[in-house]
Short mmCIF file of C-alpha atoms (C1' of nucleotides) in Angstrom, two decimals:
data_model
loop_
_atom_site.label_atom_id
_atom_site.label_comp_id
_atom_site.label_asym_id
_atom_site.label_seq_id
_atom_site.Cartn_x
_atom_site.Cartn_y
_atom_site.Cartn_z
CA MET U 1 3.45 47.90 192.96
CA VAL U 2 3.01 51.32 191.39
CA GLU U 3 0.29 53.66 192.63
CA ILE U 4 -1.95 55.24 190.02
CA THR U 5 -3.86 58.47 190.56
CA LYS U 6 -6.28 59.74 187.94
CA ARG U 7 -6.55 63.49 187.56
CA GLU U 8 -8.50 65.74 185.25
CA ASP U 9 -5.46 66.67 183.20
CA GLY U 10 -3.87 63.22 183.05
CA VAL U 11 -2.61 60.30 185.09
CA LEU U 12 -0.02 60.38 187.86
CA VAL U 13 1.99 57.25 188.66
CA ARG U 14 4.04 56.85 191.82
CA CYS U 15 6.56 54.19 190.98
CA ASN U 16 7.85 53.04 194.39
CA GLY U 17 11.17 52.08 192.83
CA GLU U 18 9.49 49.85 190.25
CA PHE U 19 9.64 51.98 187.13
CA ASP U 20 12.01 54.40 185.48
CA PRO U 21 10.89 55.52 182.01
CA ALA U 22 14.41 56.12 180.68
CA GLN U 23 15.79 52.83 182.01
CA THR U 24 12.85 50.99 180.47
CA VAL U 25 12.70 52.53 177.00
CA PHE U 26 16.47 52.86 176.46
CA CYS U 27 17.64 49.46 177.70
CA GLY U 28 17.53 47.80 174.27
CA GLN U 29 14.06 46.26 174.27
CA CYS U 30 12.49 48.91 172.00
CA PHE U 31 13.92 51.40 169.54
CA ARG U 32 11.40 54.14 168.83
CA TRP U 33 11.16 56.20 172.04
CA GLU U 34 13.00 59.50 172.11
CA ASP U 35 14.67 61.41 174.91
CA LEU U 36 13.45 65.02 174.95
CA GLY U 37 15.75 65.99 177.83
CA ASN U 38 14.66 67.44 181.17
CA ASP U 39 13.34 64.04 182.28
CA THR U 40 10.92 63.77 179.41
CA VAL U 41 10.52 60.95 176.88
CA CYS U 42 8.04 60.51 174.05
CA GLY U 43 6.92 57.62 171.91
CA VAL U 44 4.18 56.45 169.57
CA VAL U 45 2.31 53.23 170.37
CA GLN U 46 -0.72 51.96 168.45
CA GLY U 47 -0.94 55.33 166.77
CA HIS U 48 -1.01 57.27 170.05
CA ALA U 49 1.83 59.71 170.64
CA GLN U 50 2.59 60.13 174.33
CA THR U 51 4.96 62.35 176.27
CA ILE U 52 5.94 61.21 179.75
CA TYR U 53 7.24 63.65 182.33
CA TYR U 54 8.98 62.18 185.33
CA ASP U 55 10.73 63.26 188.48
CA ARG U 56 13.33 60.96 190.00
CA GLU U 57 13.56 62.94 193.22
CA GLU U 58 10.20 61.75 194.47
CA ASP U 59 11.06 58.06 194.15
CA THR U 60 10.18 58.58 190.50
CA ALA U 61 6.75 60.00 190.00
CA LEU U 62 5.60 60.32 186.45
CA PHE U 63 2.84 62.05 184.61
CA LEU U 64 1.05 61.14 181.39
CA ASP U 65 -1.11 63.89 179.90
CA CYS U 66 -3.71 61.51 178.49
CA SER U 67 -7.29 60.60 179.25
CA THR U 68 -8.12 58.07 181.93
CA GLU U 69 -9.73 55.90 179.25
CA LEU U 70 -6.62 55.84 177.08
CA PHE U 71 -4.42 55.12 180.07
CA GLU U 72 -6.56 52.15 181.03
CA GLN U 73 -6.92 50.86 177.49
CA LEU U 74 -3.33 51.32 176.36
CA TRP U 75 -0.64 52.59 178.69
CA HIS U 76 -1.50 50.51 181.74
CA ASP U 77 -0.94 47.35 179.73
CA TYR U 78 1.94 48.66 177.63
CA PHE U 79 3.97 49.42 180.75
CA ASP U 80 2.77 46.22 182.45
CA PHE U 81 1.59 48.13 185.51
CA GLY U 82 -0.42 45.13 186.72
CA THR U 83 2.73 43.15 187.46
CA ASP U 84 4.69 43.28 190.71
CA TYR U 85 8.28 43.91 189.61
CA SER U 86 9.56 44.21 193.18
CA ALA U 87 8.61 40.59 193.70
CA ILE U 88 10.25 39.56 190.42
CA ARG U 89 13.42 41.44 191.34
CA ALA U 90 13.51 39.73 194.72
CA ARG U 91 13.26 36.27 193.12
CA ILE U 92 15.91 37.07 190.53
CA SER U 93 18.24 38.54 193.17
CA LYS U 94 17.93 35.45 195.34
CA ASN U 95 18.88 33.33 192.35
CA SER U 96 22.42 34.66 191.83
CA PRO U 97 24.71 37.43 193.16
CA ILE U 98 25.47 38.80 189.72
CA ALA U 99 21.78 38.90 188.80
CA GLU U 100 21.19 40.74 192.05
CA LYS U 101 23.80 43.29 191.04
CA ALA U 102 22.30 43.68 187.57
CA ALA U 103 18.77 44.12 188.94
CA ALA U 104 19.97 46.70 191.45
CA PHE U 105 21.77 48.66 188.73
CA ALA U 106 18.56 49.49 186.85
CA PRO U 107 15.64 48.43 189.06
CA GLY U 108 13.27 50.64 187.05
CA ILE U 109 13.34 48.38 183.99
CA ARG U 110 10.03 46.76 183.08
CA ILE U 111 9.29 44.51 180.11
CA LEU U 112 7.00 46.43 177.75
CA LYS U 113 4.02 44.81 176.05
CA GLN U 114 4.90 46.01 172.58
CA GLU U 115 2.86 45.51 169.44
CA PRO U 116 3.80 42.04 168.13
CA TRP U 117 4.22 43.16 164.51
CA GLU U 118 6.49 46.06 165.49
CA ALA U 119 8.55 43.83 167.79
CA LEU U 120 8.97 41.26 165.01
CA CYS U 121 10.15 43.89 162.52
CA SER U 122 12.40 45.57 165.09
CA PHE U 123 14.33 42.43 165.85
CA ILE U 124 14.49 41.31 162.23
CA LEU U 125 16.25 44.63 161.60
CA SER U 126 18.41 44.21 164.71
CA GLN U 127 20.43 41.33 163.35
CA ASN U 128 24.13 41.96 162.86
CA SER U 129 23.61 45.65 163.62
CA ASN U 130 23.92 48.03 166.56
CA ILE U 131 21.32 49.90 168.57
CA PRO U 132 21.84 53.41 167.09
CA ARG U 133 21.59 52.00 163.58
CA ILE U 134 18.54 49.87 164.43
CA ARG U 135 16.86 53.04 165.66
CA GLY U 136 17.76 54.74 162.38
CA MET U 137 16.38 51.95 160.21
CA LEU U 138 13.12 51.87 162.18
CA ALA U 139 12.74 55.65 162.02
CA ARG U 140 13.19 55.58 158.23
CA LEU U 141 10.80 52.63 157.90
CA CYS U 142 8.12 54.59 159.74
CA GLU U 143 8.77 57.87 157.92
CA HIS U 144 8.49 56.26 154.52
CA PHE U 145 5.80 53.64 155.08
CA GLY U 146 3.89 54.60 158.23
CA GLU U 147 0.94 56.92 158.51
CA LYS U 148 1.87 60.45 159.56
CA THR U 149 -0.04 61.91 162.49
CA ALA U 150 0.27 65.28 164.15
CA ASP U 151 2.74 63.92 166.68
CA GLY U 152 4.76 61.38 164.75
CA PHE U 153 4.68 58.35 162.52
CA VAL U 154 2.62 55.26 163.20
CA PHE U 155 4.40 51.95 162.66
CA PRO U 156 3.69 50.65 159.13
CA THR U 157 0.88 48.14 158.85
CA VAL U 158 1.42 44.55 157.77
CA GLU U 159 -0.68 45.23 154.68
CA ARG U 160 1.37 48.23 153.63
CA LEU U 161 4.66 46.34 153.84
CA ALA U 162 3.14 43.27 152.19
CA GLN U 163 2.78 45.42 149.05
CA CYS U 164 6.49 46.25 149.05
CA THR U 165 9.40 44.56 147.33
CA PRO U 166 12.88 44.68 148.87
CA GLU U 167 13.72 47.34 146.26
CA ASP U 168 10.80 49.46 147.48
CA LEU U 169 12.33 49.38 150.96
CA ALA U 170 15.63 50.90 149.75
CA PRO U 171 15.02 54.21 151.61
CA VAL U 172 15.15 52.25 154.88
CA ARG U 173 18.77 51.31 154.11
CA ALA U 174 18.24 47.96 155.77
CA GLY U 175 20.61 46.11 153.44
CA PHE U 176 20.11 42.36 153.32
CA ARG U 177 17.38 42.64 155.98
CA ALA U 178 14.93 44.21 153.49
CA ARG U 179 13.93 40.88 151.99
CA TYR U 180 13.45 39.47 155.51
CA LEU U 181 10.93 42.23 156.25
CA CYS U 182 9.11 41.37 153.03
CA SER U 183 9.00 37.71 153.98
CA ALA U 184 7.55 38.62 157.37
CA ALA U 185 4.94 40.95 155.89
CA GLN U 186 3.81 38.41 153.32
CA LEU U 187 3.54 35.46 155.71
CA VAL U 188 1.75 37.50 158.38
CA SER U 189 -0.52 39.19 155.86
CA SER U 190 -1.53 35.89 154.31
CA GLY U 191 -2.16 34.30 157.69
CA VAL U 192 0.50 31.61 157.28
CA VAL U 193 2.08 33.14 160.38
CA ASP U 194 -0.38 34.15 163.10
CA LEU U 195 1.28 36.28 165.76
CA GLU U 196 -1.65 36.16 168.18
CA ALA U 197 -1.86 32.39 167.86
CA ALA U 198 1.82 32.19 168.85
CA ARG U 199 0.86 33.75 172.17
CA MET U 200 -0.88 30.56 173.26
CA MET U 201 1.37 27.93 171.67
CA GLU U 202 3.80 25.80 173.57
CA LEU U 203 7.13 27.63 173.50
CA SER U 204 9.05 25.42 171.05
CA GLU U 205 6.00 25.31 168.78
CA ALA U 206 5.69 29.11 168.88
CA ARG U 207 9.38 29.46 167.96
CA ALA U 208 9.03 27.09 165.01
CA HIS U 209 5.91 28.96 163.90
CA LEU U 210 7.76 32.30 163.75
CA MET U 211 10.83 30.72 162.16
CA GLN U 212 8.80 30.01 159.03
CA ILE U 213 9.72 33.61 158.17
CA CYS U 214 12.95 33.92 156.21
CA GLY U 215 15.31 35.93 158.37
CA VAL U 216 13.80 34.83 161.67
CA GLY U 217 16.01 32.47 163.63
CA LYS U 218 15.84 31.49 167.28
CA LYS U 219 17.04 34.86 168.57
CA VAL U 220 14.55 36.97 166.63
CA ALA U 221 11.77 34.48 167.43
CA ASP U 222 12.51 34.69 171.15
CA CYS U 223 12.68 38.49 171.08
CA THR U 224 9.33 38.65 169.30
CA LEU U 225 7.81 36.28 171.84
CA LEU U 226 9.22 38.17 174.82
CA TYR U 227 8.81 41.79 173.78
CA GLY U 228 5.83 41.45 171.44
CA LEU U 229 3.81 38.68 173.05
CA HIS U 230 5.02 39.03 176.63
CA ARG U 231 6.18 35.45 176.88
CA MET U 232 8.23 36.10 180.00
CA GLU U 233 9.85 32.67 180.02
CA CYS U 234 11.90 33.58 176.92
CA PHE U 235 15.61 34.33 177.36
CA PRO U 236 16.85 35.59 173.97
CA VAL U 237 20.51 34.75 173.43
CA ASP U 238 22.65 36.95 171.17
CA VAL U 239 26.36 37.73 171.06
CA TRP U 240 26.14 39.85 174.20
CA MET U 241 24.12 37.37 176.18
CA LYS U 242 26.48 34.61 175.06
CA ARG U 243 29.30 36.57 176.65
CA VAL U 244 27.21 37.02 179.79
CA LEU U 245 26.39 33.32 179.98
CA GLU U 246 29.99 32.26 179.35
CA ARG U 247 31.30 34.69 181.94
CA TRP U 248 28.67 34.48 184.68
CA PHE U 249 26.68 31.29 184.07
CA PRO U 250 29.03 28.85 182.29
CA GLY U 251 27.26 25.82 180.91
CA GLU U 252 23.79 27.30 181.39
CA ASP U 253 21.25 28.66 178.92
CA GLY U 254 19.24 31.05 181.09
CA GLY U 255 16.69 28.45 182.07
CA ARG U 256 17.54 28.86 185.73
CA PHE U 257 15.37 31.98 185.90
CA GLY U 258 12.20 30.12 184.93
CA GLU U 259 9.18 32.40 184.48
CA ASP U 260 11.36 35.44 185.29
CA ALA U 261 13.81 34.66 182.46
CA GLY U 262 12.76 37.59 180.27
CA VAL U 263 13.17 40.15 183.03
CA ALA U 264 16.45 38.63 184.24
CA GLN U 265 17.77 38.68 180.70
CA GLN U 266 16.96 42.38 180.36
CA TYR U 267 18.67 43.28 183.63
CA LEU U 268 21.73 41.26 182.64
CA PHE U 269 21.83 42.65 179.11
CA HIS U 270 21.60 46.25 180.27
CA TYR U 271 24.12 45.80 183.07
CA SER U 272 26.66 43.99 180.89
CA ARG U 273 26.48 46.66 178.20
CA SER U 274 26.87 49.42 180.74
CA HIS U 275 29.84 47.61 182.34
CA PRO U 276 31.62 45.87 179.45
CA GLU U 277 34.74 45.52 181.60
CA SER U 278 32.81 43.16 183.86
CA LEU U 279 32.78 40.58 181.07
CA ALA U 280 36.55 40.57 180.64
"C1'" DG Q 1 40.45 53.07 157.07
"C1'" DC Q 2 39.21 49.56 160.50
"C1'" DC Q 3 36.39 46.75 163.47
"C1'" DC Q 4 32.21 45.22 164.80
"C1'" DA Q 5 27.26 45.12 165.56
"C1'" DG Q 6 20.85 42.33 170.52
"C1'" DG Q 7 21.98 36.83 163.50
"C1'" DT Q 8 20.66 34.12 159.79
"C1'" DA Q 9 20.80 31.79 155.27
"C1'" DT Q 10 23.54 29.13 152.65
"C1'" DA Q 11 27.30 26.37 151.30
"C1'" DA Q 12 30.79 23.28 152.39
"C1'" DA Q 13 32.93 19.64 155.17
"C1'" DT L 1 25.16 17.15 161.68
"C1'" DT L 2 28.50 20.73 162.53
"C1'" DT L 3 31.31 24.62 161.02
"C1'" DA L 4 32.59 28.56 157.91
"C1'" DT L 5 31.31 32.51 155.31
"C1'" DA L 6 28.70 36.26 153.08
"C1'" DC L 7 25.66 39.59 153.96
"C1'" DA L 8 24.69 45.70 153.44
"C1'" DT L 9 25.46 49.37 156.23
"C1'" DG L 10 27.05 52.70 159.43
"C1'" DG L 11 28.42 53.86 164.44
"C1'" DG L 12 32.49 54.54 167.13
#
DNA sequence: GCCCAGGTATAAA
DNA sequence: TTTATACATGGG
């Protein structure tokens, strides 16, 4: 587990090999954090801009210059600091040699508890695209439709996007995905789709609930459930993960990892993208 | 220019 | 029910 020390000027976290900010925010689970160089990243979550300074030499210690209250209310949950990732990694590693290798490659990955609405939009935009472009679309979406604060743009609200037509979203340059965003905004805004309710539903029911949105299939539904609602049993399968499954787990669907499926999937996804030759 | 991208809706077989 | 194709756009 990580060790948390509260100081007057912020919060210090000793990670004990369980957290690396860069591995976590640039492994393809979120698209809005930025690398400032010199072991510094920054992001905006729930309207709060945060810079994180870290030092890998001391088994990764990191510093957040925020109040103790904000850390406890927001960042502790967002980074899932209450969960023992060493234990998860041990279970995953025991399960298969290749999963062990993937977990060892980036052991500092954690599954973020993102805002459900942002996660839904992010993965709607992700379809048939690539990570740099997804980041671009999301940045433009926030610049044009999110509230501007001193430190950056807040993610657009459901209500704001529910007022938009696909034509209004042209500045995002999302192509055919624009009308999918509109569908999502309208169904969530009207209450036909209830993201918080999906947190408690049985998994197949939760999937079907999200798939009422035009443009949300099984992949986007699973990503929303995993990254937005922290349903850790979800194992989203896309073109990359299909290659991984065919190459390393033929005939399986990811179910072998049980409650650790979401974390295992992220280790495998990141490792396979960093070592594409290993899929040949 | 060319290929492909953390898929899905839609049409056709 | 399963399989093929279009989709808008831009990164590499």
